[in-house]
């Protein structure tokens, strides 16, 4: 639909999307749903007959275009396909077509590769696969139960966040101090020939080039060598304006502690915008509008979060600090033609051949470097800190799904956390006890199903089981104390009408301790349940919840506890027209006082 409301032009009849597979059938260049390139997958140098390789690549392409939406997914499956090609070419004789794959050969492949499940979904796309082999390939294999995770405690997670915040804060102060010196030097406010003047000149060169002055042979020039030798070396010089790779690892962990981003989101995280409040020109914007990209969630791949800056300990405050320590790195990266839009941007050390700055794609290595350095300084710092376990702890401790569905949050995080499972036993026990207590409080009618009023011993049995006196029990058995659905042993003292005789609906007999039901009343109660079931489908949900739901649950509970599936038809057969009419009149509220 165009902006003016006109229908967009349709492609011509017979149009087909251009193939991303080249004419050899062995080189594939996929794109995602937005047309972005996802890499080049070239199988021309793989061993094996060409036709066999083409069949495998065709299955790889079919599955990828239908399911995969990220570079990492394609890489994982391409690696498995190459391994399968190599294995098949080494058979005696080599496999020349997918149609030659047999259940025996598939079992051999499973013994050969621990990643055989990855090939399962690729082979299942091939029409050349025989029926017997397809059955073997797609057979359900019982997966081992997911292992429980011993996540960080609340105190450990706090220690991780404090350590990361400390590292980021230290980098922020250092970079701010040197940025101020650079601005003063450029404004001509620094006295010539002084230490500040020499450092101002060096910082200006670093800000423009991302590196210290060097000869073409990569050796440092004398002025740079003299300054860096006295101040801590090359690494100290370049990190006066840029965060180090380790400091970017701390920044990653700090943001994960606040927002529970996973690694794929971190790797592609871009600089936030400041919509909707449009205060990007402010020194510290109030809201940072962050876009997240999770390729595995095809339908809800892209999402947004508004991080509010309520101080250094807030998510927005942490984001502000990350933006400040990377500001000069982005300016310099833009000048030298490198990536300048990534959020996590740090100076690589030593200077690499393929670029001066590292971005979020190096988050794993950056985090590991920061953890090693932090543990050297503090042996009590938790071991094995990484994005995944920190994200897991944040979701479990602070609750609620973060960039995933409630089901994934429950199954992948809460149910697999050792501490949650330990605590769940007490929670479940308390919940069951509460449910039993509430059920007993809700369903307070007493039931003696064996007493039917057909025997002279019924009154004695009723008095014995309920604790009422023999005279009242005889009245109940004789039917002289009957209500519409039960019998009332104390009509004058109702818990619902304290000031006098009972004046509420007979439906509340099920919640009354004065009510008593015998086997003679069960047919009417079963008929009442069926009538309520019919009523449930006829009234609006709001009316049902307000007027009928509680009564229905009590009747349903009594029916479950005191009748059986096999015995209910016989009880309903005892009903007479007068019983049905009485229940119908009660539901129509014609018996209410």
PDB file of C-alpha atoms in Angstrom, residues 88-316:
ATOM      1  CA  UNK A  88      30.690 -39.672   2.517  1.00  0.00           C
ATOM      2  CA  UNK A  89      33.636 -39.270   0.116  1.00  0.00           C
ATOM      3  CA  UNK A  90      35.813 -41.487   2.327  1.00  0.00           C
ATOM      4  CA  UNK A  91      33.388 -44.424   2.271  1.00  0.00           C
ATOM      5  CA  UNK A  92      34.264 -47.451   0.185  1.00  0.00           C
ATOM      6  CA  UNK A  93      32.738 -46.967  -2.327  1.00  0.00           C
ATOM      7  CA  UNK A  94      32.067 -43.204  -1.953  1.00  0.00           C
ATOM      8  CA  UNK A  95      28.457 -42.088  -1.768  1.00  0.00           C
ATOM      9  CA  UNK A  96      27.362 -40.680  -5.138  1.00  0.00           C
ATOM     10  CA  UNK A  97      23.789 -39.662  -4.278  1.00  0.00           C
ATOM     11  CA  UNK A  98      21.645 -39.026  -1.220  1.00  0.00           C
ATOM     12  CA  UNK A  99      19.459 -41.891  -2.439  1.00  0.00           C
ATOM     13  CA  UNK A 100      22.322 -44.261  -1.496  1.00  0.00           C
ATOM     14  CA  UNK A 101      22.089 -43.309   2.172  1.00  0.00           C
ATOM     15  CA  UNK A 102      20.797 -46.304   4.137  1.00  0.00           C
ATOM     16  CA  UNK A 103      19.779 -46.669   7.794  1.00  0.00           C
ATOM     17  CA  UNK A 104      23.094 -48.522   8.413  1.00  0.00           C
ATOM     18  CA  UNK A 105      25.118 -45.687   6.875  1.00  0.00           C
ATOM     19  CA  UNK A 106      23.148 -43.150   8.887  1.00  0.00           C
ATOM     20  CA  UNK A 107      24.028 -45.006  12.092  1.00  0.00           C
ATOM     21  CA  UNK A 108      27.683 -44.959  11.034  1.00  0.00           C
ATOM     22  CA  UNK A 109      27.464 -41.170  10.522  1.00  0.00           C
ATOM     23  CA  UNK A 110      25.945 -40.749  13.966  1.00  0.00           C
ATOM     24  CA  UNK A 111      28.891 -42.649  15.441  1.00  0.00           C
ATOM     25  CA  UNK A 112      31.280 -40.525  13.406  1.00  0.00           C
ATOM     26  CA  UNK A 113      29.925 -37.078  14.306  1.00  0.00           C
ATOM     27  CA  UNK A 114      28.573 -35.656  17.553  1.00  0.00           C
ATOM     28  CA  UNK A 115      26.761 -32.986  15.489  1.00  0.00           C
ATOM     29  CA  UNK A 116      24.635 -35.468  13.562  1.00  0.00           C
ATOM     30  CA  UNK A 117      21.389 -33.796  14.652  1.00  0.00           C
ATOM     31  CA  UNK A 118      22.369 -30.741  12.593  1.00  0.00           C
ATOM     32  CA  UNK A 119      22.403 -32.884   9.428  1.00  0.00           C
ATOM     33  CA  UNK A 120      19.027 -34.404  10.260  1.00  0.00           C
ATOM     34  CA  UNK A 121      17.041 -31.313   9.294  1.00  0.00           C
ATOM     35  CA  UNK A 122      19.133 -30.768   6.137  1.00  0.00           C
ATOM     36  CA  UNK A 123      18.731 -34.322   4.827  1.00  0.00           C
ATOM     37  CA  UNK A 124      15.008 -34.273   5.606  1.00  0.00           C
ATOM     38  CA  UNK A 125      14.623 -31.553   2.939  1.00  0.00           C
ATOM     39  CA  UNK A 126      15.956 -33.786   0.134  1.00  0.00           C
ATOM     40  CA  UNK A 127      13.476 -35.563  -2.121  1.00  0.00           C
ATOM     41  CA  UNK A 128      16.216 -38.038  -3.048  1.00  0.00           C
ATOM     42  CA  UNK A 129      16.222 -39.553   0.448  1.00  0.00           C
ATOM     43  CA  UNK A 130      14.637 -43.018   0.461  1.00  0.00           C
ATOM     44  CA  UNK A 131      11.652 -43.777   2.684  1.00  0.00           C
ATOM     45  CA  UNK A 132      13.656 -46.197   4.848  1.00  0.00           C
ATOM     46  CA  UNK A 133      16.500 -43.737   5.281  1.00  0.00           C
ATOM     47  CA  UNK A 134      14.094 -40.883   6.019  1.00  0.00           C
ATOM     48  CA  UNK A 135      12.505 -42.944   8.788  1.00  0.00           C
ATOM     49  CA  UNK A 136      15.948 -43.545  10.300  1.00  0.00           C
ATOM     50  CA  UNK A 137      17.055 -39.928   9.880  1.00  0.00           C
ATOM     51  CA  UNK A 138      13.924 -38.391  11.378  1.00  0.00           C
ATOM     52  CA  UNK A 139      13.406 -41.006  14.107  1.00  0.00           C
ATOM     53  CA  UNK A 140      12.827 -39.434  17.471  1.00  0.00           C
ATOM     54  CA  UNK A 141      15.873 -39.823  19.667  1.00  0.00           C
ATOM     55  CA  UNK A 142      15.304 -39.299  23.331  1.00  0.00           C
ATOM     56  CA  UNK A 143      17.275 -36.266  24.277  1.00  0.00           C
ATOM     57  CA  UNK A 144      18.961 -36.175  27.655  1.00  0.00           C
ATOM     58  CA  UNK A 145      17.152 -34.089  30.178  1.00  0.00           C
ATOM     59  CA  UNK A 146      18.493 -30.526  30.299  1.00  0.00           C
ATOM     60  CA  UNK A 147      20.988 -30.102  33.089  1.00  0.00           C
ATOM     61  CA  UNK A 148      20.099 -27.840  35.948  1.00  0.00           C
ATOM     62  CA  UNK A 149      22.094 -24.658  36.275  1.00  0.00           C
ATOM     63  CA  UNK A 150      23.644 -23.504  39.510  1.00  0.00           C
ATOM     64  CA  UNK A 151      23.092 -19.812  38.874  1.00  0.00           C
ATOM     65  CA  UNK A 152      24.653 -16.935  40.726  1.00  0.00           C
ATOM     66  CA  UNK A 153      23.149 -15.937  44.029  1.00  0.00           C
ATOM     67  CA  UNK A 154      21.779 -12.457  44.546  1.00  0.00           C
ATOM     68  CA  UNK A 155      24.987 -11.462  46.357  1.00  0.00           C
ATOM     69  CA  UNK A 156      27.204 -12.862  43.568  1.00  0.00           C
ATOM     70  CA  UNK A 157      25.210 -11.084  40.879  1.00  0.00           C
ATOM     71  CA  UNK A 158      25.494  -7.839  42.815  1.00  0.00           C
ATOM     72  CA  UNK A 159      29.276  -8.314  43.121  1.00  0.00           C
ATOM     73  CA  UNK A 160      29.541  -8.856  39.354  1.00  0.00           C
ATOM     74  CA  UNK A 161      27.516  -5.724  38.616  1.00  0.00           C
ATOM     75  CA  UNK A 162      29.523  -3.624  41.076  1.00  0.00           C
ATOM     76  CA  UNK A 163      32.842  -4.814  39.602  1.00  0.00           C
ATOM     77  CA  UNK A 164      31.683  -4.100  36.045  1.00  0.00           C
ATOM     78  CA  UNK A 165      30.358  -0.672  37.043  1.00  0.00           C
ATOM     79  CA  UNK A 166      33.665   0.127  38.759  1.00  0.00           C
ATOM     80  CA  UNK A 167      35.655  -0.719  35.629  1.00  0.00           C
ATOM     81  CA  UNK A 168      33.360   1.358  33.409  1.00  0.00           C
ATOM     82  CA  UNK A 169      33.435   4.264  35.856  1.00  0.00           C
ATOM     83  CA  UNK A 170      37.263   4.202  35.940  1.00  0.00           C
ATOM     84  CA  UNK A 171      37.395   4.268  32.140  1.00  0.00           C
ATOM     85  CA  UNK A 172      34.879   7.109  32.054  1.00  0.00           C
ATOM     86  CA  UNK A 173      36.948   9.294  34.416  1.00  0.00           C
ATOM     87  CA  UNK A 174      40.191   8.595  32.524  1.00  0.00           C
ATOM     88  CA  UNK A 175      38.715   9.296  29.096  1.00  0.00           C
ATOM     89  CA  UNK A 176      36.900  12.428  30.308  1.00  0.00           C
ATOM     90  CA  UNK A 177      40.119  13.816  31.796  1.00  0.00           C
ATOM     91  CA  UNK A 178      42.107  13.254  28.596  1.00  0.00           C
ATOM     92  CA  UNK A 179      39.302  14.518  26.357  1.00  0.00           C
ATOM     93  CA  UNK A 180      39.276  17.739  28.356  1.00  0.00           C
ATOM     94  CA  UNK A 181      43.073  18.056  27.880  1.00  0.00           C
ATOM     95  CA  UNK A 182      42.669  17.479  24.131  1.00  0.00           C
ATOM     96  CA  UNK A 183      39.996  20.176  23.866  1.00  0.00           C
ATOM     97  CA  UNK A 184      42.165  22.643  25.774  1.00  0.00           C
ATOM     98  CA  UNK A 185      45.164  21.855  23.547  1.00  0.00           C
ATOM     99  CA  UNK A 186      43.128  22.362  20.387  1.00  0.00           C
ATOM    100  CA  UNK A 187      41.812  25.656  21.767  1.00  0.00           C
ATOM    101  CA  UNK A 188      45.377  26.868  22.386  1.00  0.00           C
ATOM    102  CA  UNK A 189      44.959  26.982  26.156  1.00  0.00           C
ATOM    103  CA  UNK A 190      47.991  24.778  26.925  1.00  0.00           C
ATOM    104  CA  UNK A 191      51.418  26.353  27.430  1.00  0.00           C
ATOM    105  CA  UNK A 192      53.868  25.350  24.691  1.00  0.00           C
ATOM    106  CA  UNK A 193      56.722  23.009  25.558  1.00  0.00           C
ATOM    107  CA  UNK A 194      55.124  21.619  28.705  1.00  0.00           C
ATOM    108  CA  UNK A 195      54.225  18.022  29.482  1.00  0.00           C
ATOM    109  CA  UNK A 196      50.572  18.835  28.805  1.00  0.00           C
ATOM    110  CA  UNK A 197      51.528  20.291  25.418  1.00  0.00           C
ATOM    111  CA  UNK A 198      53.344  17.107  24.387  1.00  0.00           C
ATOM    112  CA  UNK A 199      50.466  14.947  25.523  1.00  0.00           C
ATOM    113  CA  UNK A 200      47.926  17.232  23.839  1.00  0.00           C
ATOM    114  CA  UNK A 201      49.770  16.826  20.541  1.00  0.00           C
ATOM    115  CA  UNK A 202      49.921  13.051  20.934  1.00  0.00           C
ATOM    116  CA  UNK A 203      46.233  12.835  21.889  1.00  0.00           C
ATOM    117  CA  UNK A 204      45.313  14.910  18.832  1.00  0.00           C
ATOM    118  CA  UNK A 205      47.140  12.423  16.611  1.00  0.00           C
ATOM    119  CA  UNK A 206      45.466   9.482  18.345  1.00  0.00           C
ATOM    120  CA  UNK A 207      42.027  11.088  18.007  1.00  0.00           C
ATOM    121  CA  UNK A 208      42.540  11.595  14.257  1.00  0.00           C
ATOM    122  CA  UNK A 209      44.167   8.265  13.409  1.00  0.00           C
ATOM    123  CA  UNK A 210      43.336   5.894  16.254  1.00  0.00           C
ATOM    124  CA  UNK A 211      47.038   5.160  16.748  1.00  0.00           C
ATOM    125  CA  UNK A 212      50.279   6.766  17.973  1.00  0.00           C
ATOM    126  CA  UNK A 213      52.727   8.300  15.452  1.00  0.00           C
ATOM    127  CA  UNK A 214      54.743   5.594  13.655  1.00  0.00           C
ATOM    128  CA  UNK A 215      57.282   5.182  10.883  1.00  0.00           C
ATOM    129  CA  UNK A 216      56.163   3.216   7.788  1.00  0.00           C
ATOM    130  CA  UNK A 217      57.897   0.197   9.303  1.00  0.00           C
ATOM    131  CA  UNK A 218      55.439   0.424  12.224  1.00  0.00           C
ATOM    132  CA  UNK A 219      58.092   1.532  14.718  1.00  0.00           C
ATOM    133  CA  UNK A 220      56.999   4.351  17.084  1.00  0.00           C
ATOM    134  CA  UNK A 221      58.357   7.817  16.397  1.00  0.00           C
ATOM    135  CA  UNK A 222      60.692   9.236  19.060  1.00  0.00           C
ATOM    136  CA  UNK A 223      58.177  11.719  20.497  1.00  0.00           C
ATOM    137  CA  UNK A 224      55.624   8.937  21.004  1.00  0.00           C
ATOM    138  CA  UNK A 225      58.187   6.467  22.304  1.00  0.00           C
ATOM    139  CA  UNK A 226      59.481   8.929  24.896  1.00  0.00           C
ATOM    140  CA  UNK A 227      56.035   9.765  26.252  1.00  0.00           C
ATOM    141  CA  UNK A 228      54.709   6.207  26.280  1.00  0.00           C
ATOM    142  CA  UNK A 229      57.878   4.814  27.870  1.00  0.00           C
ATOM    143  CA  UNK A 230      57.446   7.171  30.811  1.00  0.00           C
ATOM    144  CA  UNK A 231      53.674   6.685  31.221  1.00  0.00           C
ATOM    145  CA  UNK A 232      53.034   2.971  30.904  1.00  0.00           C
ATOM    146  CA  UNK A 233      53.643   2.086  27.278  1.00  0.00           C
ATOM    147  CA  UNK A 234      51.634   2.021  24.093  1.00  0.00           C
ATOM    148  CA  UNK A 235      48.512   0.544  25.702  1.00  0.00           C
ATOM    149  CA  UNK A 236      48.306   3.389  28.209  1.00  0.00           C
ATOM    150  CA  UNK A 237      48.603   5.972  25.438  1.00  0.00           C
ATOM    151  CA  UNK A 238      45.824   4.721  23.145  1.00  0.00           C
ATOM    152  CA  UNK A 239      43.429   4.017  25.995  1.00  0.00           C
ATOM    153  CA  UNK A 240      43.622   7.610  27.215  1.00  0.00           C
ATOM    154  CA  UNK A 241      40.861   8.365  24.699  1.00  0.00           C
ATOM    155  CA  UNK A 242      39.395   4.926  23.989  1.00  0.00           C
ATOM    156  CA  UNK A 243      38.196   2.086  26.215  1.00  0.00           C
ATOM    157  CA  UNK A 244      40.343  -1.038  26.144  1.00  0.00           C
ATOM    158  CA  UNK A 245      38.989  -4.378  24.986  1.00  0.00           C
ATOM    159  CA  UNK A 246      38.757  -5.541  28.620  1.00  0.00           C
ATOM    160  CA  UNK A 247      36.800  -2.415  29.567  1.00  0.00           C
ATOM    161  CA  UNK A 248      34.343  -3.110  26.770  1.00  0.00           C
ATOM    162  CA  UNK A 249      33.915  -6.587  28.268  1.00  0.00           C
ATOM    163  CA  UNK A 250      32.968  -4.911  31.558  1.00  0.00           C
ATOM    164  CA  UNK A 251      30.534  -2.636  29.699  1.00  0.00           C
ATOM    165  CA  UNK A 252      28.884  -5.691  28.108  1.00  0.00           C
ATOM    166  CA  UNK A 253      28.444  -7.408  31.485  1.00  0.00           C
ATOM    167  CA  UNK A 254      27.130  -4.200  33.068  1.00  0.00           C
ATOM    168  CA  UNK A 255      24.388  -3.840  30.447  1.00  0.00           C
ATOM    169  CA  UNK A 256      23.527  -7.546  30.664  1.00  0.00           C
ATOM    170  CA  UNK A 257      23.153  -7.143  34.444  1.00  0.00           C
ATOM    171  CA  UNK A 258      20.560  -4.443  33.777  1.00  0.00           C
ATOM    172  CA  UNK A 259      18.795  -5.718  30.650  1.00  0.00           C
ATOM    173  CA  UNK A 260      19.584  -9.467  30.432  1.00  0.00           C
ATOM    174  CA  UNK A 261      20.561  -9.283  26.761  1.00  0.00           C
ATOM    175  CA  UNK A 262      21.892 -12.491  25.278  1.00  0.00           C
ATOM    176  CA  UNK A 263      25.100 -12.757  23.279  1.00  0.00           C
ATOM    177  CA  UNK A 264      23.497 -12.514  19.820  1.00  0.00           C
ATOM    178  CA  UNK A 265      21.840  -9.220  20.827  1.00  0.00           C
ATOM    179  CA  UNK A 266      25.084  -7.859  22.286  1.00  0.00           C
ATOM    180  CA  UNK A 267      27.053  -8.661  19.134  1.00  0.00           C
ATOM    181  CA  UNK A 268      24.790  -6.557  16.908  1.00  0.00           C
ATOM    182  CA  UNK A 269      23.813  -3.836  19.396  1.00  0.00           C
ATOM    183  CA  UNK A 270      23.867  -0.372  17.835  1.00  0.00           C
ATOM    184  CA  UNK A 271      24.035   3.083  19.371  1.00  0.00           C
ATOM    185  CA  UNK A 272      20.575   3.985  20.767  1.00  0.00           C
ATOM    186  CA  UNK A 273      18.443   6.819  19.503  1.00  0.00           C
ATOM    187  CA  UNK A 274      16.593   9.272  21.746  1.00  0.00           C
ATOM    188  CA  UNK A 275      13.073   8.983  20.398  1.00  0.00           C
ATOM    189  CA  UNK A 276      10.426   9.730  21.652  1.00  0.00           C
ATOM    190  CA  UNK A 277      11.652  12.531  23.900  1.00  0.00           C
ATOM    191  CA  UNK A 278      14.120  13.896  21.314  1.00  0.00           C
ATOM    192  CA  UNK A 279      16.612  15.156  23.903  1.00  0.00           C
ATOM    193  CA  UNK A 280      19.677  13.695  22.176  1.00  0.00           C
ATOM    194  CA  UNK A 281      21.384  17.097  22.313  1.00  0.00           C
ATOM    195  CA  UNK A 282      21.322  17.049  26.096  1.00  0.00           C
ATOM    196  CA  UNK A 283      24.489  16.107  27.997  1.00  0.00           C
ATOM    197  CA  UNK A 284      22.611  13.205  29.600  1.00  0.00           C
ATOM    198  CA  UNK A 285      19.426  12.259  27.674  1.00  0.00           C
ATOM    199  CA  UNK A 286      16.570  11.034  29.819  1.00  0.00           C
ATOM    200  CA  UNK A 287      15.605   8.105  27.603  1.00  0.00           C
ATOM    201  CA  UNK A 288      17.771   5.883  25.429  1.00  0.00           C
ATOM    202  CA  UNK A 289      15.713   4.101  22.757  1.00  0.00           C
ATOM    203  CA  UNK A 290      17.476   0.768  22.197  1.00  0.00           C
ATOM    204  CA  UNK A 291      16.677  -1.589  19.328  1.00  0.00           C
ATOM    205  CA  UNK A 292      17.359  -5.313  19.812  1.00  0.00           C
ATOM    206  CA  UNK A 293      17.753  -7.897  17.072  1.00  0.00           C
ATOM    207  CA  UNK A 294      17.240 -11.630  17.757  1.00  0.00           C
ATOM    208  CA  UNK A 295      17.371 -13.452  14.393  1.00  0.00           C
ATOM    209  CA  UNK A 296      16.077 -16.731  15.847  1.00  0.00           C
ATOM    210  CA  UNK A 297      12.739 -15.064  16.640  1.00  0.00           C
ATOM    211  CA  UNK A 298      11.536 -14.726  13.057  1.00  0.00           C
ATOM    212  CA  UNK A 299       8.135 -13.199  13.838  1.00  0.00           C
ATOM    213  CA  UNK A 300       9.293 -10.904  16.618  1.00  0.00           C
ATOM    214  CA  UNK A 301      12.921 -10.578  15.635  1.00  0.00           C
ATOM    215  CA  UNK A 302      13.135  -6.842  16.266  1.00  0.00           C
ATOM    216  CA  UNK A 303      12.149  -5.210  19.518  1.00  0.00           C
ATOM    217  CA  UNK A 304      12.766  -1.944  21.342  1.00  0.00           C
ATOM    218  CA  UNK A 305      13.470  -0.921  24.912  1.00  0.00           C
ATOM    219  CA  UNK A 306      13.338   2.539  26.441  1.00  0.00           C
ATOM    220  CA  UNK A 307      16.079   2.784  29.069  1.00  0.00           C
ATOM    221  CA  UNK A 308      15.323   5.607  31.478  1.00  0.00           C
ATOM    222  CA  UNK A 309      18.279   7.435  33.015  1.00  0.00           C
ATOM    223  CA  UNK A 310      17.490   7.663  36.729  1.00  0.00           C
ATOM    224  CA  UNK A 311      21.096   7.823  37.845  1.00  0.00           C
ATOM    225  CA  UNK A 312      24.249   5.683  37.569  1.00  0.00           C
ATOM    226  CA  UNK A 313      22.575   2.595  39.039  1.00  0.00           C
ATOM    227  CA  UNK A 314      19.718   2.582  36.522  1.00  0.00           C
ATOM    228  CA  UNK A 315      19.747   0.920  33.096  1.00  0.00           C
ATOM    229  CA  UNK A 316      19.616   4.316  31.400  1.00  0.00           C
TER     230      UNK A 316
END
